[in-house]
Coordinates of C-alpha atoms and ligand atoms in Angstrom, one line a residue:
M252 CA 16.6 18.5 -6.2
P253 CA 16.9 20.2 -2.8
F254 CA 17.1 24.0 -2.4
S255 CA 20.8 23.8 -1.5
K256 CA 21.6 23.1 -5.2
L257 CA 20.0 26.3 -6.4
D258 CA 22.9 28.8 -5.8
L259 CA 20.9 30.8 -3.3
S260 CA 22.9 32.6 -0.6
P261 CA 23.5 30.8 2.7
K262 CA 21.4 33.3 4.6
V263 CA 18.5 32.9 2.2
L264 CA 18.8 29.1 2.5
E265 CA 18.6 29.5 6.3
G266 CA 15.4 31.5 5.8
V267 CA 14.0 28.8 3.5
A268 CA 14.8 26.1 6.1
A269 CA 13.2 28.2 8.8
A270 CA 10.0 28.4 6.7
G271 CA 10.0 24.6 6.8
Y272 CA 10.4 24.1 3.0
T273 CA 12.5 21.1 2.0
D274 CA 12.1 20.9 -1.8
P275 CA 11.4 23.6 -4.3
T276 CA 8.0 23.6 -6.1
P277 CA 8.1 23.3 -10.0
I278 CA 8.0 27.0 -10.6
Q279 CA 10.8 27.6 -8.0
L280 CA 12.9 25.0 -9.8
R281 CA 12.4 26.7 -13.1
A282 CA 12.4 30.4 -12.1
I283 CA 15.1 30.6 -9.5
P284 CA 18.1 29.9 -11.8
L285 CA 16.7 32.4 -14.4
V286 CA 16.2 35.2 -11.9
L287 CA 19.7 34.6 -10.4
A288 CA 21.1 34.9 -13.9
G289 CA 19.4 38.3 -14.3
R290 CA 16.9 37.2 -16.9
D291 CA 13.5 38.9 -17.5
L292 CA 10.7 36.5 -16.8
I293 CA 7.0 35.9 -17.6
G294 CA 5.6 33.4 -15.1
S295 CA 2.2 32.1 -15.9
A296 CA 1.7 30.1 -12.7
Q297 CA -1.3 30.5 -10.4
T298 CA -1.1 31.7 -6.8
G299 CA -0.6 28.6 -4.7
T300 CA 2.2 27.2 -6.7
G301 CA 4.9 28.8 -4.6
K302 CA 5.5 31.8 -6.9
T303 CA 6.2 34.3 -4.2
A304 CA 9.3 32.4 -3.1
A305 CA 10.2 31.7 -6.8
F306 CA 10.9 35.5 -7.2
A307 CA 11.7 36.5 -3.6
L308 CA 14.5 34.0 -2.9
P309 CA 16.7 34.9 -5.9
I310 CA 15.9 38.6 -5.4
L311 CA 17.1 38.4 -1.8
T312 CA 20.2 36.6 -3.0
R313 CA 20.9 39.1 -5.6
L314 CA 20.5 42.2 -3.4
D315 CA 22.7 40.5 -0.8
R316 CA 23.2 43.6 1.6
H317 CA 21.3 46.6 2.7
G318 CA 21.6 49.6 0.3
P319 CA 19.2 51.9 -1.5
L320 CA 15.7 51.0 -2.7
R321 CA 16.5 48.5 -5.5
T322 CA 13.4 46.2 -5.8
L323 CA 9.8 47.1 -6.4
V324 CA 7.0 44.6 -6.3
L325 CA 3.6 45.7 -7.5
E326 CA 0.4 43.9 -6.2
P327 CA -3.2 44.5 -7.1
T328 CA -4.7 44.4 -3.5
R329 CA -3.6 45.5 -0.1
E330 CA -4.2 42.0 1.3
L331 CA -1.9 40.5 -1.3
A332 CA 0.7 43.3 -0.8
A333 CA 0.7 42.7 2.9
Q334 CA 1.0 39.0 2.5
V335 CA 3.8 39.1 -0.1
E336 CA 5.7 41.6 2.1
T337 CA 5.4 39.3 5.1
A338 CA 6.6 36.3 3.0
I339 CA 9.7 38.3 1.7
R340 CA 10.5 39.5 5.2
D341 CA 10.3 35.9 6.5
Y342 CA 12.5 34.5 3.8
G343 CA 15.0 37.3 4.3
R344 CA 15.0 37.3 8.1
F345 CA 18.7 36.2 8.3
T346 CA 19.8 39.0 5.9
D347 CA 20.1 42.7 6.8
L348 CA 17.8 43.6 3.9
R349 CA 14.8 45.8 4.7
T350 CA 11.3 45.4 3.3
A351 CA 8.3 47.7 3.5
V352 CA 4.8 47.8 2.2
V353 CA 2.6 50.7 1.1
F354 CA -1.1 50.4 0.2
G355 CA -4.1 52.7 0.2
G356 CA -7.1 52.8 2.6
T357 CA -5.0 53.5 5.6
G358 CA -2.9 56.4 7.1
Y359 CA 0.5 57.4 6.0
G360 CA 2.2 57.5 9.4
R361 CA 3.5 53.9 9.7
Q362 CA 4.3 53.6 6.0
D363 CA 6.2 56.9 6.1
E364 CA 8.2 55.8 9.1
A365 CA 9.2 52.5 7.4
L366 CA 10.2 54.4 4.2
K367 CA 12.3 57.0 6.1
K368 CA 14.4 54.2 7.6
G369 CA 15.4 53.2 4.1
V370 CA 14.3 50.0 2.5
D371 CA 15.8 47.6 -0.1
I372 CA 12.5 46.0 -1.2
L373 CA 9.2 47.8 -1.5
V374 CA 5.9 46.0 -2.0
A375 CA 3.1 48.3 -3.1
T376 CA -0.3 48.7 -4.7
P377 CA -0.1 51.1 -7.7
G378 CA -2.3 54.0 -6.4
R379 CA -0.6 54.5 -3.1
L380 CA 2.8 54.1 -4.6
L381 CA 2.1 57.0 -7.0
D382 CA 0.9 59.0 -4.1
Q383 CA 4.0 58.3 -2.1
M384 CA 6.2 59.2 -5.1
Q385 CA 4.3 62.5 -5.4
R386 CA 4.9 63.2 -1.8
G387 CA 8.6 62.7 -2.3
M388 CA 8.7 59.6 0.0
V389 CA 9.7 57.1 -2.7
K390 CA 12.2 57.4 -5.6
L391 CA 12.5 54.7 -8.1
D392 CA 15.7 55.8 -9.8
K393 CA 17.8 53.0 -8.3
I394 CA 15.4 50.2 -9.0
E395 CA 17.3 47.2 -10.4
I396 CA 14.5 44.6 -10.1
L397 CA 10.8 45.2 -10.9
V398 CA 8.1 42.5 -10.2
L399 CA 4.6 42.9 -11.6
D400 CA 2.6 40.3 -9.7
E401 CA -0.9 39.2 -10.6
A402 CA -0.8 41.4 -13.7
D403 CA -4.1 40.1 -15.1
R404 CA -5.8 41.2 -11.9
M405 CA -4.2 44.6 -12.0
L406 CA -5.6 44.9 -15.5
D407 CA -9.1 43.8 -14.4
M408 CA -9.0 46.4 -11.6
G409 CA -8.2 49.2 -14.0
F410 CA -4.6 49.8 -12.7
M411 CA -2.9 49.5 -16.1
P412 CA -2.4 53.3 -16.6
D413 CA -0.9 53.5 -13.1
V414 CA 1.3 50.5 -13.7
R415 CA 2.6 52.1 -16.9
R416 CA 3.4 55.4 -15.2
I417 CA 5.3 53.5 -12.5
V418 CA 7.3 51.4 -15.0
E419 CA 8.2 54.5 -16.9
R420 CA 9.8 56.0 -13.7
C421 CA 12.0 52.9 -13.2
P422 CA 15.5 52.8 -14.9
K423 CA 15.4 51.1 -18.3
D424 CA 18.4 49.0 -17.4
R425 CA 16.6 46.7 -14.9
Q426 CA 15.4 43.2 -14.5
T427 CA 11.6 42.8 -14.9
M428 CA 9.4 39.8 -13.9
L429 CA 5.7 39.6 -14.7
F430 CA 3.4 37.0 -13.1
S431 CA -0.1 36.4 -14.4
A432 CA -2.5 33.5 -14.3
T433 CA -3.7 34.3 -17.8
I434 CA -2.1 36.4 -20.6
P435 CA -4.8 38.4 -22.3
P436 CA -3.7 40.7 -25.2
E437 CA -3.2 43.7 -23.0
I438 CA -0.8 41.8 -20.8
D439 CA 1.0 40.5 -23.8
Q440 CA 1.4 44.1 -24.9
L441 CA 2.7 45.1 -21.5
C442 CA 5.2 42.2 -21.7
K443 CA 6.5 43.4 -25.0
W444 CA 6.8 47.0 -23.7
A445 CA 8.2 46.4 -20.2
L446 CA 10.3 43.2 -20.6
R447 CA 13.5 42.5 -22.5
N448 CA 13.9 39.2 -24.1
P449 CA 11.9 37.4 -21.4
E450 CA 12.0 33.7 -20.6
T451 CA 8.6 32.2 -20.1
V452 CA 8.0 29.8 -17.2
E453 CA 4.7 28.1 -17.4
V454 CA 3.7 25.7 -14.7
G455 CA 1.2 23.0 -15.7
V456 CA -1.5 24.0 -18.1
R457 CA -2.0 27.7 -17.7
R458 CA -5.7 27.6 -17.1
S459 CA -5.9 24.5 -14.9
P460 CA -6.8 24.8 -11.3
A461 CA -4.6 23.1 -8.7
E462 CA -4.5 19.4 -9.5
T463 CA -4.8 18.5 -5.9
V464 CA -8.3 20.0 -5.7
T465 CA -11.4 17.9 -6.1
H466 CA -14.4 19.7 -7.5
A467 CA -18.2 19.2 -7.3
L468 CA -21.3 21.1 -8.3
Y469 CA -24.4 21.0 -6.0
P470 CA -27.5 21.9 -8.0
V471 CA -30.4 23.2 -6.0
A472 CA -33.5 25.4 -6.2
S473 CA -32.6 29.1 -5.8
D474 CA -34.5 29.5 -2.5
Q475 CA -32.6 26.6 -1.0
K476 CA -29.1 27.8 -1.4
Q477 CA -28.6 28.8 2.2
E478 CA -30.1 25.6 3.5
L479 CA -27.9 23.5 1.2
L480 CA -24.8 25.5 2.4
E481 CA -25.6 24.8 6.0
E482 CA -26.2 21.1 5.3
L483 CA -22.9 21.0 3.4
L484 CA -21.0 22.5 6.3
K485 CA -22.7 20.0 8.7
R486 CA -21.7 17.0 6.6
T487 CA -18.2 18.1 5.7
D488 CA -15.2 17.4 7.8
Y489 CA -13.3 20.6 7.2
D490 CA -10.5 22.5 8.9
Q491 CA -11.3 25.9 7.6
V492 CA -13.7 26.9 4.9
L493 CA -13.7 29.9 2.6
I494 CA -17.1 30.8 1.1
F495 CA -17.4 33.1 -1.9
C496 CA -20.3 35.3 -2.7
R497 CA -20.8 37.6 -5.7
T498 CA -21.9 40.7 -3.7
K499 CA -21.0 42.4 -0.5
H500 CA -24.6 42.3 0.7
G501 CA -24.8 38.6 -0.2
A502 CA -21.6 37.9 1.8
D503 CA -23.0 39.8 4.8
R504 CA -26.3 37.9 4.6
V505 CA -24.7 34.5 4.4
A506 CA -22.2 35.3 7.2
H507 CA -25.0 36.6 9.4
K508 CA -27.1 33.4 8.9
L509 CA -24.1 31.1 9.6
Q510 CA -23.4 33.1 12.8
G511 CA -26.9 32.4 13.8
Q512 CA -26.2 28.7 13.3
G513 CA -23.3 28.9 15.8
H514 CA -20.4 29.0 13.3
S515 CA -17.5 31.4 14.0
V516 CA -17.5 33.5 10.9
A517 CA -15.3 36.3 9.5
V518 CA -16.4 38.5 6.6
L519 CA -14.1 40.1 4.1
H520 CA -15.2 42.6 1.5
S521 CA -14.3 46.0 0.3
N522 CA -17.0 47.9 2.3
R523 CA -15.2 47.0 5.5
T524 CA -12.6 49.2 7.0
Q525 CA -8.9 48.3 6.7
R526 CA -9.0 47.4 10.5
E527 CA -12.0 45.2 10.1
R528 CA -10.4 43.4 7.1
E529 CA -7.1 42.9 9.0
Q530 CA -8.9 41.6 12.0
A531 CA -11.0 39.2 9.9
L532 CA -7.9 37.9 8.1
N533 CA -5.8 37.5 11.2
G534 CA -8.7 35.8 13.0
F535 CA -9.1 33.4 10.1
R536 CA -5.3 32.8 10.0
N537 CA -5.0 32.0 13.7
G538 CA -8.0 29.8 13.7
R539 CA -10.4 32.0 15.7
Y540 CA -12.8 31.8 12.8
E541 CA -13.5 28.5 11.1
V542 CA -15.4 30.1 8.2
M543 CA -14.6 33.1 6.1
V544 CA -17.2 34.6 3.8
A545 CA -15.6 36.8 1.1
T546 CA -16.1 38.5 -2.3
D547 CA -13.7 37.9 -5.1
I548 CA -11.6 41.0 -5.0
A549 CA -11.2 41.0 -1.2
A550 CA -10.2 37.4 -1.2
R551 CA -7.5 37.7 -3.8
G552 CA -4.4 36.0 -2.7
I553 CA -5.7 35.0 0.8
D554 CA -3.1 32.5 2.0
V555 CA -4.3 30.4 4.9
E556 CA -2.6 27.0 5.0
Q557 CA -5.5 25.2 6.7
I558 CA -8.1 26.1 4.1
S559 CA -9.4 22.6 3.4
H560 CA -12.6 23.7 1.5
V561 CA -13.7 26.4 -0.8
I562 CA -17.5 26.8 -1.3
N563 CA -18.8 29.0 -4.0
F564 CA -22.2 30.1 -2.7
D565 CA -22.6 31.9 -6.0
V566 CA -21.1 30.7 -9.3
P567 CA -18.5 33.2 -10.4
H568 CA -19.3 35.3 -13.5
H569 CA -15.9 34.9 -14.9
P570 CA -14.3 31.5 -15.4
E571 CA -10.9 32.9 -14.4
D572 CA -12.4 33.7 -11.0
Y573 CA -13.4 30.1 -10.5
V574 CA -9.7 29.2 -10.9
H575 CA -8.6 32.0 -8.6
R576 CA -11.2 31.1 -6.0
I577 CA -10.3 27.5 -5.7
G578 CA -6.6 28.3 -5.9
R579 CA -7.2 29.2 -2.2
T580 CA -7.5 25.6 -1.3
G581 CA -5.1 22.9 -2.4
R582 CA -2.3 25.4 -2.0
A583 CA 1.2 24.2 -2.8
L584 CA 0.9 20.5 -2.5
A585 CA -1.9 20.0 0.1
A586 CA -5.3 18.5 -1.0
G587 CA -8.5 20.4 -0.8
D588 CA -12.1 20.3 -2.0
A589 CA -14.1 22.9 -3.9
F590 CA -17.9 22.9 -3.8
T591 CA -20.0 25.1 -6.0
I592 CA -23.7 25.6 -5.3
M593 CA -25.5 26.1 -8.6
I594 CA -29.0 27.1 -9.6
A595 CA -30.7 26.8 -13.0
E596 CA -29.7 30.4 -14.0
D597 CA -26.1 29.5 -13.6
I598 CA -26.0 27.0 -16.4
P599 CA -24.3 29.3 -19.0
E600 CA -21.6 30.3 -16.4
V601 CA -21.0 26.7 -15.4
N602 CA -20.6 25.7 -19.0
A603 CA -18.1 28.5 -19.5
I604 CA -16.1 27.4 -16.4
E605 CA -16.1 23.7 -17.6
H606 CA -14.9 24.9 -21.0
F607 CA -12.2 27.1 -19.5
I608 CA -10.8 24.5 -17.2
G609 CA -11.2 21.8 -19.8
Q610 CA -13.0 19.4 -17.5
K611 CA -16.5 18.4 -16.6
I612 CA -17.3 19.0 -12.9
P613 CA -19.4 16.2 -11.4
R614 CA -22.9 17.1 -10.2
V615 CA -23.6 15.8 -6.7
K616 CA -26.8 15.4 -4.7
L617 CA -27.0 15.2 -1.0
D618 CA -28.7 12.2 0.4
D619 CA -31.8 12.9 2.4
F620 CA -31.8 16.6 1.7
P621 CA -35.4 17.9 1.2
Y622 CA -34.8 19.1 -2.4
K623 CA -37.5 21.2 -4.0
Y624 CA -38.0 20.8 -7.7
T625 CA -35.6 22.5 -10.1
R626 CA -35.0 21.5 -13.7
L627 CA -31.4 21.1 -12.8
L628 CA -32.2 17.9 -10.9
Q629 CA -33.6 16.4 -14.0
A630 CA -30.3 16.7 -15.9
A631 CA -28.3 13.6 -16.8
P632 CA -26.1 12.3 -14.0
A633 CA -22.4 12.9 -14.2
P634 CA -19.8 10.6 -12.7
V635 CA -19.0 11.2 -9.0
F636 CA -15.4 10.8 -7.9
G637 CA -14.1 10.5 -4.4
G638 CA -12.9 13.6 -2.5
R639 CA -11.1 13.7 0.8
S640 CA -14.3 14.4 2.7
R641 CA -17.2 14.5 0.2
P642 CA -20.5 14.5 1.9
K643 CA -22.2 11.2 1.0
S644 CA -24.0 11.6 -2.2
R645 CA -25.1 9.7 -5.3
W646 CA -26.9 11.0 -8.2
Ligands
AMP986 P1 2.3 31.2 -3.3 O1 2.0 30.6 -4.6 O2 3.6 32.0 -3.3 O3 1.2 32.1 -2.8 O4 2.6 30.1 -2.2 C1 1.6 29.2 -1.8 C2 1.9 28.5 -0.5 O5 2.9 27.5 -0.7 C3 2.4 29.4 0.6 O6 1.6 29.0 1.8 C4 3.8 29.1 0.8 O7 4.2 29.2 2.1 C5 3.9 27.6 0.4 N1 5.2 27.2 -0.3 C6 5.9 28.0 -1.1 N2 7.0 27.3 -1.5 C7 7.0 26.1 -0.9 C8 7.9 25.0 -0.9 N3 9.0 24.9 -1.6 N4 7.5 23.9 -0.1 C9 6.4 24.0 0.7 N5 5.5 25.0 0.7 C10 5.8 26.1 -0.1

């Protein structure tokens, strides 16, 4: 079914066409009619499924014309807030609706200016929004539509009390949507409290990573991780790679070594200033950097179309993070590969990930790599399946 059958306004359809989309993704097909009908919604789709447009397009249609602040979208991180605002602005470029974003870690000047002009849609992180409310810059008394995006991540980051305070300041008579990759009990409670008779839209199995992604584990001795990473990059035909590390220092170290090897590398983590983070993201987006090294929180929601590969330099502690990390590749319908470097100590975490995603990840060994002994290399071989550019390997 094409977008034109979905009852979106002609100006919004123009925006969709300008974005180059032809057909709605599954979550868009399911969610758009419900949002247009004014229903509350729980969306348990991952980032990468097209969920931003799933709520933004019907919201733009419902708001129709410029007026007071009527839509609030809460996001866990500044990167995600900035990205979602850009997407909404793009989709709405043929309307006269105004959008602004507020997030912490940066000055008030530009945000105040945008707010003073009067906006219809505000995208915000919870802390800075409360600040701006206290400063009298934002009033929520005319909010008609509230979107709580990436609710599980807001919970993880300790934002739930702030989120509750914000929800309490919105009129009761509103439409509320909540998106979350997972629904732990706290989020379930929030749904019961903040939503009215919601419809649930679940795309695919809630826990599954994007189906277009091919996974592989690369076991190695702990002091050979960097060497293996460099070898993987050499043997892989990638467009752009996103590398995840557990710690900020780890990310700096890996980035520094890759720079020494002649790669163009950007680093993204929370110790960097807002300007450095923006510069890193923009440089990665416009192709100046071929490699981005990031920590989990900083990389949340990064949306770069050309990411062909995600490499986990460290196995994530939480299985959910594995799904989020590799959600960066294989976005929407493109294919991507996800490699995870693992050492013997990672076995419990890898088991938890495999259990969580309900599939075994193949172990892959690089041909002619000078492997040192690790007990991992003694483990039983797992089947290897073909990826789009898997470095040659047989167990
Ligand atoms: P999201 O899940 O909202 O982060 O979107 C993931 C990616 O899919 C973004 O790069 C969008 O631009 C893209 N996208 C969203 N909807 C569509 C669509 N209907 N057709 C093609 N790409 C889309």
